[in-house]
Amino acid sequence: MFSAAVGVVLPKYADARAVLDALLDLFDAHNSLLTVHPVQLRVCVFLADAIAANSLDPADPCFKATLKVMHDQILDNPAKFECLGPFVNDTAHLLHPPPAPAAANVPAKNDTLLRTLTASSTSSSSKQKAPSIFVRKSKLKKSWCEQFLELDSKAIAQQLTFLESSIFAAIESHDLLLNMNASKRVNEVKNDKLSSVDISIGHFNFISAWVITRVLMGRKPKSRAKMLIKFVQIATHLLALRNYNTLMSVILGLTSTPIVRMKQTQSLFQMNGQFGEQQNWASKLYELEQLMSSEKLFGRYRASLKDAELPCIPGVMFRDLIYIQEGNKDTFSDGSVNIGKALMLGDVILTLQHYQSRYLII
C-alpha cells in the first residue's frame, strides 16, 4: 500500500530520474556491511512494485544505472544477498536481456551446445538463489479485520500490559493528590502540562475507544461478532496477567451502548459454536463484567485483587481518592482536622506505591 501510494503521488512532483536518484541516495545512505537496513529493503520493494506496475521505463539509461549499482552492492555482500537476493534474481533480466532466438539454419550441433550451456547456467544460478523472502503481494489481500483476528490474543494482551505498566509506574503521589481537587487540576491543565494521572486516564479512555472502533469497523454482523470474541479472548489474557486497569477499559468498550444495541451482531456473538469456538465467549464476557462491576463499591474486583499475586496493575484507585475527597470534609465544625480522611487518603496512596514497586514487566 505504501509503494502504491508513493507511486501515485510522486509523478505529480518529480520525474522518474529524480525519483531514481533519491532512491539510490537512500540506499547508499543506509549501507552497512553486516546487515540490511529496513530502508534498503523498502527501496527494493518500491522498485519491484514500480516495475511490476510499469511505472518505470526499463530502457531508460538512468534506470539501468541505478539498478546496476544496487545489484553490485547486493552481490558483493553475502549478508545483503541472503536477504535481497530474490530482488536481484527478479530484476536481472532488465539488465541482461535474454539472447535472441537462434536462426533456423544454425547447425544442430550448435543448437545442442546452446541448450547444454543454458541448462548449466540455469543450474548454477539456482544454487546461488537466495531464499524467497522477497514475496510479491498477492492479488487477494486479506482485510484488516482478518489480519487482526490472526494475531495472537495473548501477545496483544502482553503488549497492552507492557504499555500500561510503564504508565502506571510513572504515576507520582503529587499528581494523585492534585487529581482529587478539581479546581487545582483545572489550573494545572491551563499550564499545558499533562500530569501522570492525566496520561493514565487518557490511555484508559483511548483503549475503550479503540475497542469500540475496532468492533464497529466491521462491515457485516459476522465480522463484528468475530471481533467481539477476539477482544473477550484478549480480556481473558489480561485477567491472567493481572492487568485490572486495562481489563476494565476493554470491558467498558465491549459493553458500551454502540456495541450492545447491534442486535444481529449480539445474536451471533451469543450463539454457541457459531465460529467453531468451543467456549461460550458471551458467558465469559458476562463473568468478566460481573468481576469488574461497580456493585458494592467494586466488591468482587477488590476481593480478586486481594487474592492476586504480585506483580499486578490495579484499577479504580483514582475513583477511591475522589470518593474520599468528595465524601469527607477536611475539617470538622469545631475547626479540628479530619485525621480519618488523611489516613484513608494515605492508605490508598501507599497501596498504589506498593503495587508500583512490583509492577509487571513483560
Coordinates of C-alpha atoms in Angstrom, one line a residue:
M1 CA 0.0 0.0 0.0
F2 CA 2.9 2.4 0.8
S3 CA 4.5 1.7 -2.6
A4 CA 1.2 2.2 -4.4
A5 CA 0.5 5.5 -2.7
V6 CA 4.0 6.8 -3.4
G7 CA 3.8 5.7 -7.0
V8 CA 0.6 7.7 -7.5
V9 CA 1.8 10.9 -5.7
L10 CA 5.4 11.2 -6.9
P11 CA 4.9 11.7 -10.6
K12 CA 3.0 14.9 -9.8
Y13 CA 6.0 16.4 -8.1
A14 CA 9.1 14.8 -9.7
D15 CA 10.2 12.9 -12.9
A16 CA 11.3 9.3 -12.9
R17 CA 15.0 10.2 -12.9
A18 CA 14.7 12.4 -9.8
V19 CA 12.9 9.6 -8.1
L20 CA 15.6 7.1 -9.0
D21 CA 18.3 9.4 -7.8
A22 CA 16.5 9.8 -4.5
L23 CA 16.1 6.1 -4.1
L24 CA 19.7 5.4 -4.8
D25 CA 20.8 8.1 -2.3
L26 CA 18.6 6.4 0.3
F27 CA 20.0 3.0 -0.5
D28 CA 23.6 4.3 -0.2
A29 CA 23.0 6.4 2.9
H30 CA 21.9 3.3 4.9
N31 CA 24.5 0.9 3.5
S32 CA 26.1 -1.5 6.0
L33 CA 28.5 -4.4 5.7
L34 CA 26.8 -6.7 8.2
T35 CA 23.1 -6.1 7.9
V36 CA 20.4 -4.9 5.6
H37 CA 18.8 -1.7 6.8
P38 CA 14.9 -1.6 6.7
V39 CA 15.2 1.5 4.4
Q40 CA 17.1 -0.5 1.8
L41 CA 14.5 -3.3 1.9
R42 CA 11.8 -0.7 1.4
V43 CA 13.6 0.8 -1.5
C44 CA 13.8 -2.6 -3.2
V45 CA 10.2 -3.3 -2.5
F46 CA 9.2 0.1 -4.1
L47 CA 11.3 -0.6 -7.2
A48 CA 9.9 -4.1 -7.6
D49 CA 6.3 -2.8 -7.3
A50 CA 7.1 0.1 -9.7
I51 CA 8.5 -2.4 -12.2
A52 CA 5.5 -4.7 -11.9
A53 CA 3.1 -1.7 -12.4
N54 CA 5.1 -0.5 -15.4
S55 CA 5.6 2.9 -13.7
L56 CA 9.3 3.0 -14.7
D57 CA 10.8 2.6 -18.2
P58 CA 13.3 -0.4 -18.1
A59 CA 15.0 1.0 -21.2
D60 CA 15.9 4.3 -19.5
P61 CA 19.7 4.6 -19.0
C62 CA 19.2 6.2 -15.6
F63 CA 17.0 3.3 -14.5
K64 CA 19.6 0.8 -15.7
A65 CA 22.4 2.6 -14.0
T66 CA 20.5 2.8 -10.7
L67 CA 19.6 -0.9 -10.9
K68 CA 23.2 -1.9 -11.7
V69 CA 24.6 0.0 -8.7
M70 CA 22.1 -1.7 -6.4
H71 CA 22.8 -5.1 -7.9
D72 CA 26.6 -4.6 -7.5
Q73 CA 26.3 -3.7 -3.8
I74 CA 24.0 -6.6 -3.1
L75 CA 26.1 -9.2 -5.0
D76 CA 29.3 -8.0 -3.3
N77 CA 27.9 -8.5 0.2
P78 CA 26.8 -12.0 1.3
A79 CA 24.6 -10.6 4.1
K80 CA 22.7 -8.4 1.6
F81 CA 22.4 -11.2 -0.9
E82 CA 20.9 -13.5 1.7
C83 CA 18.0 -11.0 2.2
L84 CA 17.8 -9.1 -1.1
G85 CA 18.9 -11.9 -3.5
P86 CA 15.4 -12.5 -4.8
F87 CA 15.2 -8.9 -5.8
V88 CA 18.3 -9.3 -7.9
N89 CA 17.0 -12.5 -9.4
D90 CA 13.7 -10.9 -10.3
T91 CA 15.2 -7.9 -11.9
A92 CA 18.3 -9.3 -13.5
H93 CA 16.6 -9.7 -16.9
L94 CA 16.2 -6.0 -17.1
L95 CA 20.0 -5.5 -17.2
H96 CA 20.8 -8.6 -19.2
P97 CA 18.0 -9.3 -21.7
P98 CA 17.7 -12.9 -22.9
P99 CA 19.6 -13.7 -26.1
A100 CA 17.7 -13.6 -29.4
P101 CA 16.3 -17.0 -30.6
A102 CA 18.7 -18.9 -32.8
A103 CA 18.2 -18.8 -36.6
A104 CA 16.6 -21.7 -38.3
N105 CA 19.8 -22.5 -40.3
V106 CA 22.0 -23.0 -37.2
P107 CA 23.6 -26.5 -37.2
A108 CA 22.1 -29.0 -34.9
K109 CA 25.5 -29.3 -33.1
N110 CA 25.5 -25.7 -32.1
D111 CA 21.9 -25.9 -31.0
T112 CA 22.8 -28.8 -28.8
L113 CA 25.7 -26.9 -27.3
L114 CA 23.5 -23.9 -26.7
R115 CA 21.0 -26.0 -24.8
T116 CA 23.8 -27.5 -22.8
L117 CA 25.2 -24.1 -21.8
T118 CA 21.8 -22.8 -20.9
A119 CA 21.0 -25.8 -18.7
S120 CA 24.4 -25.4 -17.0
S121 CA 23.9 -21.7 -16.3
T122 CA 20.4 -22.3 -15.0
S123 CA 21.5 -25.0 -12.6
S124 CA 24.4 -22.9 -11.3
S125 CA 22.2 -19.8 -10.8
S126 CA 19.6 -21.9 -9.0
K127 CA 22.2 -22.9 -6.5
Q128 CA 23.0 -19.3 -5.7
K129 CA 19.4 -18.2 -5.5
A130 CA 18.6 -16.8 -2.1
P131 CA 15.5 -17.9 0.0
S132 CA 12.4 -16.3 -1.4
I133 CA 11.6 -13.9 1.4
F134 CA 11.0 -11.1 -1.0
V135 CA 7.4 -12.1 -1.5
R136 CA 5.2 -10.5 -4.2
K137 CA 2.0 -9.1 -3.0
S138 CA -1.0 -11.4 -3.5
K139 CA -3.9 -10.2 -5.6
L140 CA -6.3 -11.4 -3.0
K141 CA -5.4 -9.3 0.0
K142 CA -6.7 -10.0 3.5
S143 CA -8.8 -7.4 5.1
W144 CA -7.6 -5.5 8.2
C145 CA -10.2 -7.5 10.2
E146 CA -8.8 -10.8 9.0
Q147 CA -5.2 -9.7 9.7
F148 CA -6.2 -8.5 13.3
L149 CA -8.0 -11.8 14.0
E150 CA -4.9 -13.8 13.1
L151 CA -2.8 -12.0 15.7
D152 CA -2.1 -13.9 18.9
S153 CA -4.5 -12.7 21.6
K154 CA -2.0 -13.4 24.4
A155 CA 0.7 -11.4 22.6
I156 CA -1.7 -8.4 22.2
A157 CA -2.6 -8.6 25.9
Q158 CA 1.1 -8.7 26.8
Q159 CA 1.8 -5.6 24.7
L160 CA -1.1 -3.8 26.3
T161 CA 0.2 -4.7 29.7
F162 CA 3.6 -3.5 28.8
L163 CA 2.2 -0.1 27.9
E164 CA 0.0 0.0 30.9
S165 CA 2.8 -1.0 33.3
S166 CA 5.1 1.9 32.1
I167 CA 2.3 4.4 32.5
F168 CA 1.3 3.0 35.9
A169 CA 4.9 3.0 37.3
A170 CA 5.3 6.7 36.3
I171 CA 2.3 7.9 38.4
E172 CA 3.5 10.4 41.1
S173 CA 2.0 10.9 44.5
H174 CA 1.8 14.7 43.9
D175 CA -0.3 14.1 40.8
L176 CA -2.6 11.8 42.8
L177 CA -3.3 14.5 45.3
L178 CA -3.8 17.1 42.6
N179 CA -6.2 14.9 40.8
M180 CA -8.6 14.8 43.7
N181 CA -9.2 18.6 43.7
A182 CA -11.0 19.7 40.6
S183 CA -10.1 23.4 40.8
K184 CA -6.3 22.7 41.2
R185 CA -6.5 20.2 38.4
V186 CA -8.0 22.8 36.0
N187 CA -5.2 25.2 36.8
E188 CA -2.7 22.6 36.1
V189 CA -4.3 21.8 32.7
K190 CA -4.3 25.5 31.8
N191 CA -0.5 25.5 32.1
D192 CA -0.4 23.0 29.2
K193 CA 1.1 20.3 31.4
L194 CA -0.3 16.8 31.4
S195 CA 0.3 15.1 34.8
S196 CA 1.0 11.4 35.1
V197 CA -2.6 10.9 36.2
D198 CA -3.9 12.7 33.1
I199 CA -1.8 10.4 30.9
S200 CA -3.1 7.3 32.7
I201 CA -6.7 8.5 32.3
G202 CA -6.2 9.4 28.7
H203 CA -4.7 5.9 28.0
F204 CA -7.7 4.3 29.7
N205 CA -10.2 6.2 27.6
F206 CA -8.1 5.5 24.4
I207 CA -8.2 1.8 24.9
S208 CA -12.0 1.8 25.4
A209 CA -12.5 3.9 22.2
W210 CA -10.0 1.7 20.3
V211 CA -12.1 -1.4 21.2
I212 CA -15.4 0.2 20.2
T213 CA -13.9 1.5 16.9
R214 CA -12.4 -1.9 16.0
V215 CA -15.7 -3.7 16.5
L216 CA -17.8 -1.1 14.7
M217 CA -15.5 -1.0 11.7
G218 CA -16.6 -4.5 10.7
R219 CA -18.9 -4.2 7.7
K220 CA -21.0 -7.3 8.5
P221 CA -22.5 -8.7 11.7
K222 CA -20.4 -11.8 11.4
S223 CA -17.2 -9.8 11.2
R224 CA -18.3 -7.7 14.2
A225 CA -19.2 -10.8 16.2
K226 CA -15.7 -12.3 15.5
M227 CA -14.1 -9.1 16.7
L228 CA -16.1 -9.3 19.9
I229 CA -14.8 -12.8 20.5
K230 CA -11.3 -11.6 19.8
F231 CA -11.5 -8.9 22.4
V232 CA -13.0 -11.2 25.0
Q233 CA -10.1 -13.5 24.5
I234 CA -7.7 -10.6 25.0
A235 CA -9.6 -9.6 28.1
T236 CA -9.2 -13.1 29.4
H237 CA -5.4 -12.9 29.0
L238 CA -5.4 -9.5 30.6
L239 CA -7.0 -11.1 33.7
A240 CA -4.4 -13.8 33.7
L241 CA -1.7 -11.1 33.6
R242 CA -3.5 -9.3 36.5
N243 CA -3.8 -6.1 34.5
Y244 CA -7.1 -5.0 36.0
N245 CA -6.9 -1.4 34.7
T246 CA -6.7 -2.3 31.0
L247 CA -9.2 -5.2 31.6
M248 CA -11.8 -2.7 32.9
S249 CA -11.1 -0.4 29.9
V250 CA -11.7 -3.2 27.4
I251 CA -14.9 -4.4 29.2
L252 CA -16.2 -0.8 29.2
G253 CA -15.7 -0.7 25.4
L254 CA -17.3 -4.1 24.8
T255 CA -20.4 -3.2 26.9
S256 CA -20.8 0.3 25.6
T257 CA -24.1 1.4 24.1
P258 CA -22.9 1.5 20.4
I259 CA -22.0 -2.2 20.6
V260 CA -24.8 -3.5 22.8
R261 CA -27.5 -2.1 20.6
M262 CA -26.4 -4.1 17.5
K263 CA -28.9 -6.9 17.7
Q264 CA -27.7 -9.1 14.8
T265 CA -24.1 -8.9 16.0
Q266 CA -25.1 -9.7 19.6
S267 CA -27.2 -12.7 18.5
L268 CA -24.3 -14.2 16.5
F269 CA -21.9 -13.5 19.4
Q270 CA -24.2 -15.3 21.9
M271 CA -24.6 -18.5 19.8
N272 CA -22.5 -21.4 20.9
G273 CA -20.1 -22.8 18.3
Q274 CA -21.1 -20.3 15.7
F275 CA -17.5 -19.8 14.5
G276 CA -16.1 -23.2 15.6
E277 CA -15.4 -21.9 19.1
Q278 CA -15.8 -24.5 21.9
Q279 CA -16.2 -21.9 24.6
N280 CA -19.2 -19.6 25.0
W281 CA -17.4 -16.2 24.9
A282 CA -20.7 -14.3 25.7
S283 CA -20.9 -16.0 29.1
K284 CA -17.2 -15.3 29.6
L285 CA -17.8 -11.7 28.9
Y286 CA -20.6 -11.7 31.4
E287 CA -18.3 -13.2 34.0
L288 CA -15.6 -10.5 33.4
E289 CA -18.3 -7.8 33.5
Q290 CA -19.5 -9.1 36.9
L291 CA -16.0 -9.2 38.2
M292 CA -15.3 -5.6 37.4
S293 CA -18.9 -4.4 38.3
S294 CA -19.2 -1.3 40.5
E295 CA -21.7 -3.1 42.7
K296 CA -20.9 -2.9 46.4
L297 CA -18.0 -0.5 45.6
F298 CA -16.4 -2.9 43.2
G299 CA -16.6 -5.7 45.8
R300 CA -15.8 -8.6 43.5
Y301 CA -12.8 -6.8 41.9
R302 CA -11.4 -5.9 45.4
A303 CA -11.7 -9.5 46.5
S304 CA -9.9 -10.7 43.4
L305 CA -7.2 -8.0 43.7
K306 CA -6.6 -9.0 47.4
D307 CA -6.0 -12.6 46.4
A308 CA -3.9 -11.8 43.3
E309 CA -0.2 -12.5 43.3
L310 CA 2.2 -9.7 42.7
P311 CA 3.0 -8.0 40.4
C312 CA -0.3 -6.7 39.1
I313 CA -1.8 -3.4 37.9
P314 CA -4.8 -2.3 39.9
G315 CA -7.7 -0.1 38.8
V316 CA -10.3 2.3 40.3
M317 CA -7.8 3.8 42.7
F318 CA -8.4 7.3 41.2
R319 CA -12.0 6.8 42.0
D320 CA -11.3 5.9 45.5
L321 CA -9.3 9.1 46.0
I322 CA -12.1 11.2 44.5
Y323 CA -14.8 9.4 46.7
I324 CA -12.7 10.0 49.8
Q325 CA -12.1 13.7 48.9
E326 CA -15.7 14.4 48.0
G327 CA -17.4 12.4 50.7
N328 CA -15.3 13.7 53.7
K329 CA -14.6 17.2 54.9
D330 CA -11.1 18.4 55.6
T331 CA -12.1 19.9 59.0
F332 CA -14.9 19.5 61.4
S333 CA -17.3 22.2 62.6
D334 CA -15.1 23.0 65.6
G335 CA -12.1 23.6 63.3
S336 CA -10.2 20.4 64.1
V337 CA -8.5 18.4 61.3
N338 CA -10.2 15.3 59.9
I339 CA -7.5 12.8 60.7
G340 CA -9.6 10.0 59.5
K341 CA -9.8 11.4 55.9
A342 CA -6.0 11.9 55.9
L343 CA -5.4 8.3 56.9
M344 CA -7.8 7.0 54.2
L345 CA -6.0 9.1 51.5
G346 CA -2.6 7.9 52.8
D347 CA -3.7 4.3 52.8
V348 CA -4.8 4.5 49.1
I349 CA -1.5 6.2 48.1
L350 CA 0.6 3.7 50.0
T351 CA -1.3 0.8 48.4
L352 CA -0.7 2.2 44.9
Q353 CA 3.0 2.7 45.7
H354 CA 3.2 -0.9 46.9
Y355 CA 1.9 -2.1 43.6
Q356 CA 4.2 0.3 41.7
S357 CA 7.2 -1.3 43.3
R358 CA 6.3 -4.6 41.8
Y359 CA 4.6 -3.6 38.5
L360 CA 4.5 -6.2 35.8
I361 CA 7.2 -6.1 33.1
I362 CA 6.7 -8.5 30.1

